Coordinates of N, CA and C in Angstrom, one line a residue:
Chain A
X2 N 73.7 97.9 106.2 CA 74.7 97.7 105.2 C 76.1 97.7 105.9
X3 N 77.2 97.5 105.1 CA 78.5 97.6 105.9 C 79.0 98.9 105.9
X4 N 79.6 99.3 107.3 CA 80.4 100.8 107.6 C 81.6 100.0 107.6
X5 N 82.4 100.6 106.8 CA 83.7 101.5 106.2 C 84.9 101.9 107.1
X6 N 85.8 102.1 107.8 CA 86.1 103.2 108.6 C 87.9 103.2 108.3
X7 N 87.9 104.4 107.8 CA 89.6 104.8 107.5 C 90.0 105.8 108.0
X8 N 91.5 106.1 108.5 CA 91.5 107.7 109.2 C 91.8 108.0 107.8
X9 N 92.0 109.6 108.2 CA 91.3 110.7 106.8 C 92.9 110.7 106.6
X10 N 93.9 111.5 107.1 CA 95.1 111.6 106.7 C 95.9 110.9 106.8
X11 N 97.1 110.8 106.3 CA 98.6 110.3 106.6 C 99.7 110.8 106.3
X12 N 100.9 111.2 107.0 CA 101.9 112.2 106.5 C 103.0 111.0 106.3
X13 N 103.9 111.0 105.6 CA 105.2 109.8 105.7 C 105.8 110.7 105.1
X14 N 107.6 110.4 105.6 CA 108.8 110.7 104.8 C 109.1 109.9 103.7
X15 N 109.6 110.7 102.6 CA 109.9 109.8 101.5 C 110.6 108.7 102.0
X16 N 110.8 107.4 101.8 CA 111.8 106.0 102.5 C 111.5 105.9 103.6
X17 N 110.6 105.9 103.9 CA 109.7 105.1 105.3 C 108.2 104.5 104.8
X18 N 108.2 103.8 105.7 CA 107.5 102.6 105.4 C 105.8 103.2 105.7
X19 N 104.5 103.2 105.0 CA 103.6 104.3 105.6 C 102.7 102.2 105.8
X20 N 101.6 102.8 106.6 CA 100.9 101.9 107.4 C 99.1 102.6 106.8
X21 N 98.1 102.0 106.4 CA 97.0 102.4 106.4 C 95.7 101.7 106.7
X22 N 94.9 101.8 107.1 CA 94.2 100.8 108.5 C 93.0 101.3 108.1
X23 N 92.2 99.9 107.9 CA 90.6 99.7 107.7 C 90.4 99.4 108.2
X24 N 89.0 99.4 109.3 CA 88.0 98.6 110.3 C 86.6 98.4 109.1
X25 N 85.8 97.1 109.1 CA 84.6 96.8 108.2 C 84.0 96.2 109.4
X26 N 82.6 96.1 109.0 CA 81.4 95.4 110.0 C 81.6 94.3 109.3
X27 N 81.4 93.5 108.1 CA 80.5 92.5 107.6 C 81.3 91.5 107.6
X28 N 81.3 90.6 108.5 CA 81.8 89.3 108.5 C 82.3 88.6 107.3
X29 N 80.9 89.2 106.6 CA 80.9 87.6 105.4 C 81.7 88.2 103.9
X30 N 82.2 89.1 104.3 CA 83.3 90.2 102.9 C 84.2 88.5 102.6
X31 N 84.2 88.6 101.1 CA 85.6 87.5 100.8 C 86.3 88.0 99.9
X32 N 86.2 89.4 99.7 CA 87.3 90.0 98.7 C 87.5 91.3 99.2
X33 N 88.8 91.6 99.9 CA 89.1 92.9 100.7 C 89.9 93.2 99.5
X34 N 89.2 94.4 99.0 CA 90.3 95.7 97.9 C 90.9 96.8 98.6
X35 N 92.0 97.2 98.1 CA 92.5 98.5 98.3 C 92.5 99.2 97.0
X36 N 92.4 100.4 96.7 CA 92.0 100.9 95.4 C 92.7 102.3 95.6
X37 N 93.4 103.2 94.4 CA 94.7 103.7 94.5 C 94.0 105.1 93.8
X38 N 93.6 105.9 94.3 CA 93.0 107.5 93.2 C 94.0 108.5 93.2
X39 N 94.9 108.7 92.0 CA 95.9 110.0 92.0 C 94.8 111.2 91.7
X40 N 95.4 112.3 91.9 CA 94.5 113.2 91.7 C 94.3 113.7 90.2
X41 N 93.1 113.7 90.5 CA 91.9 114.1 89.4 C 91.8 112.6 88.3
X42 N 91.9 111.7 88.5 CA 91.9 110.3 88.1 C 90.2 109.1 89.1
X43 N 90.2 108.5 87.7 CA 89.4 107.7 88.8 C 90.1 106.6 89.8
X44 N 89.6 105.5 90.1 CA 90.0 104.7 90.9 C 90.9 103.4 90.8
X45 N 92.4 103.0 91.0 CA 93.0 102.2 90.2 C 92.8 100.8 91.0
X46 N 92.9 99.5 90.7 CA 92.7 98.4 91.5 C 94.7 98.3 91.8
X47 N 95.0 98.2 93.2 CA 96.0 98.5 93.8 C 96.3 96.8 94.3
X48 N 95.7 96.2 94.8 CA 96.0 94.8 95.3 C 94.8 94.3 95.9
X49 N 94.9 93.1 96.4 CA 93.4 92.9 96.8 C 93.6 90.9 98.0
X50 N 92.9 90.7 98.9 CA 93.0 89.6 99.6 C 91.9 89.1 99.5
X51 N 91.8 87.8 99.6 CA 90.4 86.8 99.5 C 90.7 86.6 101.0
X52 N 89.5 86.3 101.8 CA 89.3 86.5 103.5 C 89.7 84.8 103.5
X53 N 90.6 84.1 102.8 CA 90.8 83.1 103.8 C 92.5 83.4 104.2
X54 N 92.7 84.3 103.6 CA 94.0 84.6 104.0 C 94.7 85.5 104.8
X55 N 95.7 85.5 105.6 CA 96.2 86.4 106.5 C 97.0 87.6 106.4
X56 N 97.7 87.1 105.2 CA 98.8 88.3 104.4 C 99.1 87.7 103.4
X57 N 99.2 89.1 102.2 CA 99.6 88.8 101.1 C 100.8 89.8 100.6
X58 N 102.1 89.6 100.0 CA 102.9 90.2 99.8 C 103.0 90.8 97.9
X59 N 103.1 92.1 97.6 CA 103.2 92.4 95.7 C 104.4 93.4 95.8
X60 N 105.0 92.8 95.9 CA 106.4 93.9 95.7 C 106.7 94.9 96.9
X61 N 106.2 95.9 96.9 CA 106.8 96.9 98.2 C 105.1 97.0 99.0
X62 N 104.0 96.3 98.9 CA 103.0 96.3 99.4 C 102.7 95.2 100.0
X63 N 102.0 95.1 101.3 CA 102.1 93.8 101.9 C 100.3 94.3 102.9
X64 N 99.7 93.5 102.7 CA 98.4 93.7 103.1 C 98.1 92.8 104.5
X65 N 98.0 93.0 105.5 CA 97.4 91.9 106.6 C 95.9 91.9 106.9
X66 N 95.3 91.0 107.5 CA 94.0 91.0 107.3 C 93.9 90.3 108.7
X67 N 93.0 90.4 109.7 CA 92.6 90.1 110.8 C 91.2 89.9 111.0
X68 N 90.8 88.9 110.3 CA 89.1 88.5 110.4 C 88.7 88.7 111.8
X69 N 89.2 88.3 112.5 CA 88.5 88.5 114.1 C 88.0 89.4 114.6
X70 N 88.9 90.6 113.9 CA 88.7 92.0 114.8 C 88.3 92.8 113.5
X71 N 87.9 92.1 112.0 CA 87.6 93.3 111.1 C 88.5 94.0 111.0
X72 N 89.6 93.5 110.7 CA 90.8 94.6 110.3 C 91.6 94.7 109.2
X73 N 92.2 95.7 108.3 CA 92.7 95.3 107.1 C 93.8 96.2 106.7
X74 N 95.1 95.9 106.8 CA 96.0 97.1 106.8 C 96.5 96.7 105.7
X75 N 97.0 98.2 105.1 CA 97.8 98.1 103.5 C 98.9 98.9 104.4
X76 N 100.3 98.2 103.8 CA 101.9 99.0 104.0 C 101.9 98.8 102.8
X77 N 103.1 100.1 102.7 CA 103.7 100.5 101.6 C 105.1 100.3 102.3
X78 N 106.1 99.8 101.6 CA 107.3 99.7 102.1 C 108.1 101.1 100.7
X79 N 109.2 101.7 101.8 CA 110.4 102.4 100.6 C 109.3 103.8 99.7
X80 N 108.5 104.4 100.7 CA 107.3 105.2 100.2 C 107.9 106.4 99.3
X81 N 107.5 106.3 98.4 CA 107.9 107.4 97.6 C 107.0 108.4 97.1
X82 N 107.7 110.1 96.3 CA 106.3 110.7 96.1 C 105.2 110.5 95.1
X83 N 105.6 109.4 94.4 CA 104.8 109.0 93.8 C 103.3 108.2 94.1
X84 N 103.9 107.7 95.2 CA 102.7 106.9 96.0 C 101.6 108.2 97.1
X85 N 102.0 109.0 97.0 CA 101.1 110.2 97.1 C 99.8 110.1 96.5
X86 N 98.5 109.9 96.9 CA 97.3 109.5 96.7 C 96.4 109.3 97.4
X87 N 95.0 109.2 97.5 CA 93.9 109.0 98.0 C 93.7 107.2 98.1
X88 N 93.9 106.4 99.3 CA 93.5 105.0 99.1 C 92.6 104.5 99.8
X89 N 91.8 103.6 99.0 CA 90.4 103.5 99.7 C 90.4 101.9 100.2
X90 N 89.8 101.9 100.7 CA 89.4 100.3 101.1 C 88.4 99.9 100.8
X91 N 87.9 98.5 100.2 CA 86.9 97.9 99.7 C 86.1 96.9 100.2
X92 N 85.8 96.4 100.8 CA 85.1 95.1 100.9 C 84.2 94.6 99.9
X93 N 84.2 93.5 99.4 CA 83.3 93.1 98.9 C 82.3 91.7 100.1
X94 N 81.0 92.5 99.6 CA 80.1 91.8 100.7 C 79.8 90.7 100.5
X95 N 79.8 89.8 101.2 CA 79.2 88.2 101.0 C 78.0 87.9 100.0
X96 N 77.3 88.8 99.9 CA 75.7 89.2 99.6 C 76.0 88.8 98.1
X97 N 77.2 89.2 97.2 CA 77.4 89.3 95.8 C 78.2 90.4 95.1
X98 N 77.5 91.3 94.2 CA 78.6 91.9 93.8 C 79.0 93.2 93.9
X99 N 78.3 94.3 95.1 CA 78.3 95.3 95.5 C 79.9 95.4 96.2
X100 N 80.5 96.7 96.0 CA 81.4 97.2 96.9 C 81.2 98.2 97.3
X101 N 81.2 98.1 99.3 CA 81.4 99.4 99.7 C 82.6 99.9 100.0
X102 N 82.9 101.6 99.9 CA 84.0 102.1 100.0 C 84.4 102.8 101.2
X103 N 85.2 102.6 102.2 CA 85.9 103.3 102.5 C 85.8 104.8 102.8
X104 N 86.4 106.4 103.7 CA 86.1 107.4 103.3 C 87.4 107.7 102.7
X105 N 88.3 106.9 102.6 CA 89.9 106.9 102.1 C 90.6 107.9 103.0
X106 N 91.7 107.1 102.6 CA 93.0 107.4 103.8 C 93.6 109.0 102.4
X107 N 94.3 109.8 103.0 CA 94.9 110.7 101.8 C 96.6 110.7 102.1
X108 N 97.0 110.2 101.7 CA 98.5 109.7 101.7 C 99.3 111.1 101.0
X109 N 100.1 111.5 101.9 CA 101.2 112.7 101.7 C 102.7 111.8 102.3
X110 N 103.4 112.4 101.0 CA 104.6 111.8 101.0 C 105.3 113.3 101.2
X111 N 106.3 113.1 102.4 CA 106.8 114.7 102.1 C 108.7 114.3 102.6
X112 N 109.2 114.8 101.2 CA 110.8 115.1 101.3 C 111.5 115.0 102.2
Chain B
X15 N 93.2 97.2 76.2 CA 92.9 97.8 77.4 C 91.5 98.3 78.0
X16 N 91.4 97.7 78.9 CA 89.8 97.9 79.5 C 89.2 99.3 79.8
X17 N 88.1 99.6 79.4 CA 88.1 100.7 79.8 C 86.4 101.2 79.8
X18 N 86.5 102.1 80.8 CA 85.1 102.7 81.2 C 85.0 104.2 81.1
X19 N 84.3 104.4 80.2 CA 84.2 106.1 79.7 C 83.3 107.0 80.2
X20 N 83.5 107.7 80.6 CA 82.1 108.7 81.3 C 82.3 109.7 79.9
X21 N 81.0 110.6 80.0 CA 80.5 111.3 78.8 C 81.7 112.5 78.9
X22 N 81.8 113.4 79.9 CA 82.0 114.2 80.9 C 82.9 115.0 81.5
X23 N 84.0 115.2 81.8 CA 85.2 115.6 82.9 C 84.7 116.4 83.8
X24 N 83.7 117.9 82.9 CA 83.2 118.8 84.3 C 82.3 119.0 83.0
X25 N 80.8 119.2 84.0 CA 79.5 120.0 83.9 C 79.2 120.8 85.1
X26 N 78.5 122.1 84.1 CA 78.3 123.1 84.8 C 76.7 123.2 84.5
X27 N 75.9 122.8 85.8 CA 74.5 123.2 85.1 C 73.4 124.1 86.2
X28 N 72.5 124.5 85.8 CA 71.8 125.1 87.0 C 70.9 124.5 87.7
X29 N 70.3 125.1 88.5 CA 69.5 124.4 89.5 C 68.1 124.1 88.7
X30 N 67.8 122.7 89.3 CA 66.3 122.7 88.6 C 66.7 121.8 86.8
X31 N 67.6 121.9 86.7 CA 67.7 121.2 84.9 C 67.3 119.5 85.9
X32 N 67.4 119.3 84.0 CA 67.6 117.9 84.2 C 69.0 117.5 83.7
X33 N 70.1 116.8 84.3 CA 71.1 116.0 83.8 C 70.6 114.8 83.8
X34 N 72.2 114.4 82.7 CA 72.2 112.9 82.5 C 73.7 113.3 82.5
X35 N 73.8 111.6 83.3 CA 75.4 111.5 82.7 C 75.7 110.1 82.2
X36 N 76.9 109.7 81.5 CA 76.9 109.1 80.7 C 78.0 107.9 81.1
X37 N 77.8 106.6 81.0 CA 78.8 105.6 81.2 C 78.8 104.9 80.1
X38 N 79.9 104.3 79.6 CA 80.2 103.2 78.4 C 81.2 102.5 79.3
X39 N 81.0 101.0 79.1 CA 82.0 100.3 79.2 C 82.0 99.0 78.0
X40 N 83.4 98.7 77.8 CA 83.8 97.8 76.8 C 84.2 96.4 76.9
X41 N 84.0 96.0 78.1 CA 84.4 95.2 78.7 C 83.0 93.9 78.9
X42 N 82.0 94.0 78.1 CA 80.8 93.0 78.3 C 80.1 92.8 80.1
X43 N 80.8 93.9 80.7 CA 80.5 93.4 82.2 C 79.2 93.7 82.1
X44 N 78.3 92.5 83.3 CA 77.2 92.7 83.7 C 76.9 93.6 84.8
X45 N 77.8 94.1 85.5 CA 77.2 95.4 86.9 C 77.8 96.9 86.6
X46 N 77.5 97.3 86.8 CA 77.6 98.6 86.4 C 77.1 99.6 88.0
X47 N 78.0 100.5 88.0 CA 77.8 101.3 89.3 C 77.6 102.9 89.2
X48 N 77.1 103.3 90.0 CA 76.8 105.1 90.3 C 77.7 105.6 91.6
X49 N 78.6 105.8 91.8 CA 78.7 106.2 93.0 C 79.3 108.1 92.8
X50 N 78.7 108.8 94.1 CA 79.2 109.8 94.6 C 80.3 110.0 95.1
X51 N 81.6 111.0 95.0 CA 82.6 111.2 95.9 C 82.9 112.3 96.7
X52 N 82.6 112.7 97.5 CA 82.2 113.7 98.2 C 83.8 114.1 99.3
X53 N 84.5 114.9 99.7 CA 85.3 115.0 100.7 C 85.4 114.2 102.2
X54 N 86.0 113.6 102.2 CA 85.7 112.9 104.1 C 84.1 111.8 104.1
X55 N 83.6 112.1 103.0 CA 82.9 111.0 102.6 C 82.7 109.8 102.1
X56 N 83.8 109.6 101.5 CA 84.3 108.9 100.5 C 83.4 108.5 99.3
X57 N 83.5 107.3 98.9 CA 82.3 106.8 97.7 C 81.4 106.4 98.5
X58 N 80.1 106.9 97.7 CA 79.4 106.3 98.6 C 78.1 105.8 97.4
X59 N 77.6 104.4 97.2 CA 77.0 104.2 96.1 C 75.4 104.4 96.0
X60 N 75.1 105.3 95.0 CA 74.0 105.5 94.2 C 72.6 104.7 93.7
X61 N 73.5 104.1 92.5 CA 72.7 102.9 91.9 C 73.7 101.8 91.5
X62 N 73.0 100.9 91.5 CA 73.9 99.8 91.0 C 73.0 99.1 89.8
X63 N 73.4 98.4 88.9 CA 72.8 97.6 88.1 C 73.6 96.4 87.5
X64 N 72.6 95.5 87.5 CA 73.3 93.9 87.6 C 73.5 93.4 86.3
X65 N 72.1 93.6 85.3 CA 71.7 93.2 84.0 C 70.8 94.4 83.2
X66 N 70.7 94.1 81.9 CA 70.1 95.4 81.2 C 68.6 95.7 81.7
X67 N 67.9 96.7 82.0 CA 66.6 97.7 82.6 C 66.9 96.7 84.1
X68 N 67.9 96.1 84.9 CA 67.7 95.8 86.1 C 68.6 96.9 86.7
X69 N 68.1 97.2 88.1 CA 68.7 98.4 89.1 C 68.0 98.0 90.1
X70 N 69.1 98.2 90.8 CA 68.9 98.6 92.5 C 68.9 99.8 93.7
X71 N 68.5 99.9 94.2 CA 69.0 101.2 94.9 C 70.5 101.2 95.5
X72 N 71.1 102.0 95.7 CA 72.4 101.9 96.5 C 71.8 103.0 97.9
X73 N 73.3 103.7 98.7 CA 72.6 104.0 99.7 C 72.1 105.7 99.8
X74 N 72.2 106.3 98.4 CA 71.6 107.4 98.2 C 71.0 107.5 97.4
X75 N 70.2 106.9 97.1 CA 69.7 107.1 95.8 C 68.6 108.5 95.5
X76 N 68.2 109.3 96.6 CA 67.2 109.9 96.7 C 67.8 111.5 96.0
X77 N 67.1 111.3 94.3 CA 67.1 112.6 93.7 C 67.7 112.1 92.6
X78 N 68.2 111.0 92.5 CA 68.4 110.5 91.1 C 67.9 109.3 90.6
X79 N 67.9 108.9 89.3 CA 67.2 107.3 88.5 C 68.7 107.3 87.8
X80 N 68.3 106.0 87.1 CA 69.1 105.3 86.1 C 68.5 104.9 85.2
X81 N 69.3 104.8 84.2 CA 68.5 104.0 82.9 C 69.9 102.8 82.3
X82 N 69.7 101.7 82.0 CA 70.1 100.6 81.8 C 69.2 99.9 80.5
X83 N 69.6 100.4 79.6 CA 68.9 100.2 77.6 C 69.4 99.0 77.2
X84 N 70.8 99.5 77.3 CA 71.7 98.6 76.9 C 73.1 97.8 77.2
X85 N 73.7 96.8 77.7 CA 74.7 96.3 78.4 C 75.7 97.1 78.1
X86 N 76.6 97.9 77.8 CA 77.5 98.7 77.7 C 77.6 100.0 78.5
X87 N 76.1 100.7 78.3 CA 75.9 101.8 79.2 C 75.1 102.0 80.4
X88 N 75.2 103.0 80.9 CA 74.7 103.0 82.5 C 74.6 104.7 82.4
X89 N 73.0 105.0 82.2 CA 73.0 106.7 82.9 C 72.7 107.1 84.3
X90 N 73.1 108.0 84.6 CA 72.6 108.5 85.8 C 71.6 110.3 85.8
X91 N 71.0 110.2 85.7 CA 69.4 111.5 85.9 C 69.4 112.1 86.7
X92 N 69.7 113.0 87.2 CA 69.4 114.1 88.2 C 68.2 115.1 88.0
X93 N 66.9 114.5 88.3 CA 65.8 114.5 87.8 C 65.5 116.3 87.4
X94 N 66.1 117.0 88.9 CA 66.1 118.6 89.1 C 67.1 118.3 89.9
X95 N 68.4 119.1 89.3 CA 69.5 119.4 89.7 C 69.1 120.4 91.0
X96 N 69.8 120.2 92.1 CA 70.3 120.4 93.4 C 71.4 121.0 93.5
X97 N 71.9 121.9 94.4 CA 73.4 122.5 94.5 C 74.0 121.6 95.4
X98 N 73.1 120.7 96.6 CA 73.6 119.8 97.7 C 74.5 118.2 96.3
X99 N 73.6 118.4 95.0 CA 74.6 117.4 94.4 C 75.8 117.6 93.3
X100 N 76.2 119.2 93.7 CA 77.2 119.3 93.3 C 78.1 118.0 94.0
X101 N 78.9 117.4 93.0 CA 80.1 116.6 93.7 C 80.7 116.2 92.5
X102 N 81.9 115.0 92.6 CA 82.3 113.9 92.0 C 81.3 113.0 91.8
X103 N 81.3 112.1 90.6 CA 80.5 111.3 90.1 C 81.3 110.3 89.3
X104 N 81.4 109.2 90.0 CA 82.2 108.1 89.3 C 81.6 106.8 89.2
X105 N 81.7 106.3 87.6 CA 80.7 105.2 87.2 C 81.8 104.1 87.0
X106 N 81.3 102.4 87.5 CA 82.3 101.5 87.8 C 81.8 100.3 87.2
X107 N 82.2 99.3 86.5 CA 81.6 98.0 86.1 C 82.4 97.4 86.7
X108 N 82.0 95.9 86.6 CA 82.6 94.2 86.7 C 81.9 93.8 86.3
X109 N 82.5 92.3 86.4 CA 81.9 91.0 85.6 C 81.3 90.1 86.6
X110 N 80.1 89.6 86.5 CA 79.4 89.1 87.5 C 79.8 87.3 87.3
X111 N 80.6 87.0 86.2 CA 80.8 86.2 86.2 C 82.6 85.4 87.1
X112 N 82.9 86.1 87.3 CA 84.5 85.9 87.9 C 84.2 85.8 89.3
X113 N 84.9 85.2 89.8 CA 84.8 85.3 91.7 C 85.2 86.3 92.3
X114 N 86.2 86.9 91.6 CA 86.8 88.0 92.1 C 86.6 89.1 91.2
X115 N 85.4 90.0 91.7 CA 85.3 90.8 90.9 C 85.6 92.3 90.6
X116 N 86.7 92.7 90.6 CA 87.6 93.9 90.7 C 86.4 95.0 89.7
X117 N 86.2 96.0 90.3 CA 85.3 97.1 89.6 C 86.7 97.6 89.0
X118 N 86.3 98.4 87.6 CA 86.8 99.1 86.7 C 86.0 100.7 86.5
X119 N 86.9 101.5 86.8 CA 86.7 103.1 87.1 C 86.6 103.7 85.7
X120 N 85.7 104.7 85.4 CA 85.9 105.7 84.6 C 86.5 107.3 85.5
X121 N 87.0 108.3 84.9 CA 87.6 108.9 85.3 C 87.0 109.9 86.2
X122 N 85.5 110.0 86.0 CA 84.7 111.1 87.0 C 84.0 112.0 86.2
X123 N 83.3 112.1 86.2 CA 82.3 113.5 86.3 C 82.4 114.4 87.5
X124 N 82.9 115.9 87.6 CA 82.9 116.5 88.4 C 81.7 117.6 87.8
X125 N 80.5 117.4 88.6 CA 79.3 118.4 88.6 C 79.2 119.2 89.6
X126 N 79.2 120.5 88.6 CA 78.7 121.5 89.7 C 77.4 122.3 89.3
X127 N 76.8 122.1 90.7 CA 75.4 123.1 89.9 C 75.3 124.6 91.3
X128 N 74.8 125.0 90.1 CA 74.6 126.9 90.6 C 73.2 127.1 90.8

C-alpha cells in the first residue's frame, strides 16, 4: 500500500510564512489532499492538486507538488493563530477511491 | 450542507462488550470509510465500503466488522472491546461518481475502553 510521511511538529510565529512537507510512494496518486483538523473536530477538506499540476495557488495557501521525487508541500502565507491545527496529507491512489493519510504535521502558531 | 453524523462524541465501555458505532451520511455517497486516529499515527483506515453489504478490508482491520444495510449508513463492531482500541474513530464518505473525490468527515468517536 502507499506510506505517508509527514514531520510530527511545526512551530511558526504569528506572520510568517509556515512550510509543511509530504513524501508518498505511489506514483499513480492523481488527487493530492491536504485536510485541516482543529481540535476536537473532524477533518476539513483544506485544498487539494490533481498530479498533472505543479502548483496551485487559494488565497494565502499555495501547494507545490514534485511528481519526481514524491513530494507535496502546503505553505501558508501571513500564519495566524487561527491556522493552529493538525494537517494531514492525502493521496488519493490510482487504484480508485481509497485515501491514505498522512501521520499529520501539528501546526503551532505562537505570538 | 453536507453532512456525516456519527452516533457518538465519547463512549466509555469495558473490556470484552460488544460495540457498535454509528455513521449516517446525507449526501447519497457510495464509499463510506472506518478509519482510526491514533497520536503520531495518524489515520489509518479500517474498513472501507464502496456499495450497500459491499466491504473491504482497510489496513487494520483485525478486531473489527462492518455492516453496510443501507446506503446512508456504515457501522463499525468491535466484536470484544480491547483497551489496545481505545482511540479516535472517524467515519468518512464520497461519491464514487466525481473524479475528484473529496471524503467528508464526521466529527469522531472518541472510545475508551477500561
Amino acid at each position: 500500500g502507499e506510506d505517508v510521511e509527514q514531520s510530527l511538529f511545526l512551530s511558526v510565529r504569528e506572520g510568517d510564512s509556515s512550510v509543511i512537507n509530504c513524501t508518498y510512494t505511489d506514483s499513480s496518486s492523481t488527487y493530492l489532499y491536504w485536510y485541516k483538523q482543529e481540535p476536537g473536530a473532524g477533518l476539513q477538506l483544506l485544498t487539494y492538486i490533481f498530479s498533472n499540476m505543479d502548483m496551485k495557488q487559494d488565497q494565502r495557501l499555495t501547494v507545490l507538488l514534485n511528481k519526481k521525487d514524491k513530494h507535496l508541500s502546503l505553505r501558508i502565507a501571513d500564519t495566524q493563530t487561527g491556522d493552529s491545527a493538525i494537517y494531514f496529507c492525502a493521496p488519493r491512489g490510482g487504484g480508485g477511491n481509497k485515501l491514505t493519510f498522512g501521520t499529520g504535521t501539528q501546526l503551532k502558531v505562537e505570538l | 450542507d453536507v453532512k456525516v453524523t456519527q452516533s457518538s462524541r465519547y463512549l466509555v465501555k469495558r473490556t470484552g462488550e460488544k460495540v457498535f458505532l454509528e455513521c449516517v451520511q446525507d449526501m447519497d455517497h457510495e464509499n463510506m470509510f472506518w478509519y482510526r486516529q491514533d497520536p503520531g499515527l495518524g489515520l489509518r483506515l479500517i474498513y472501507f465500503s464502496y456499495d450497500v453489504k459491499m466491504k473491504e478490508k482497510g489496513d487494520i482491520p483485525e478486531g473489527y466488522s462492518v455492516s453496510r444495510e443501507k446506503k446512508e449508513r456504515f457501522s463499525l463492531i468491535l466484536e470484544s472491546a480491547s483497551t489496545n482500541q481505545t482511540s479516535m474513530y472517524l467515519c468518512a464518505s464520497s461519491s464514487r461518481a466525481r473524479l475528484n473525490t473529496e471524503a467528508f468527515f464526521g466529527q469522531g468517536t472518541r472510545l475508551t475502553v477500561v
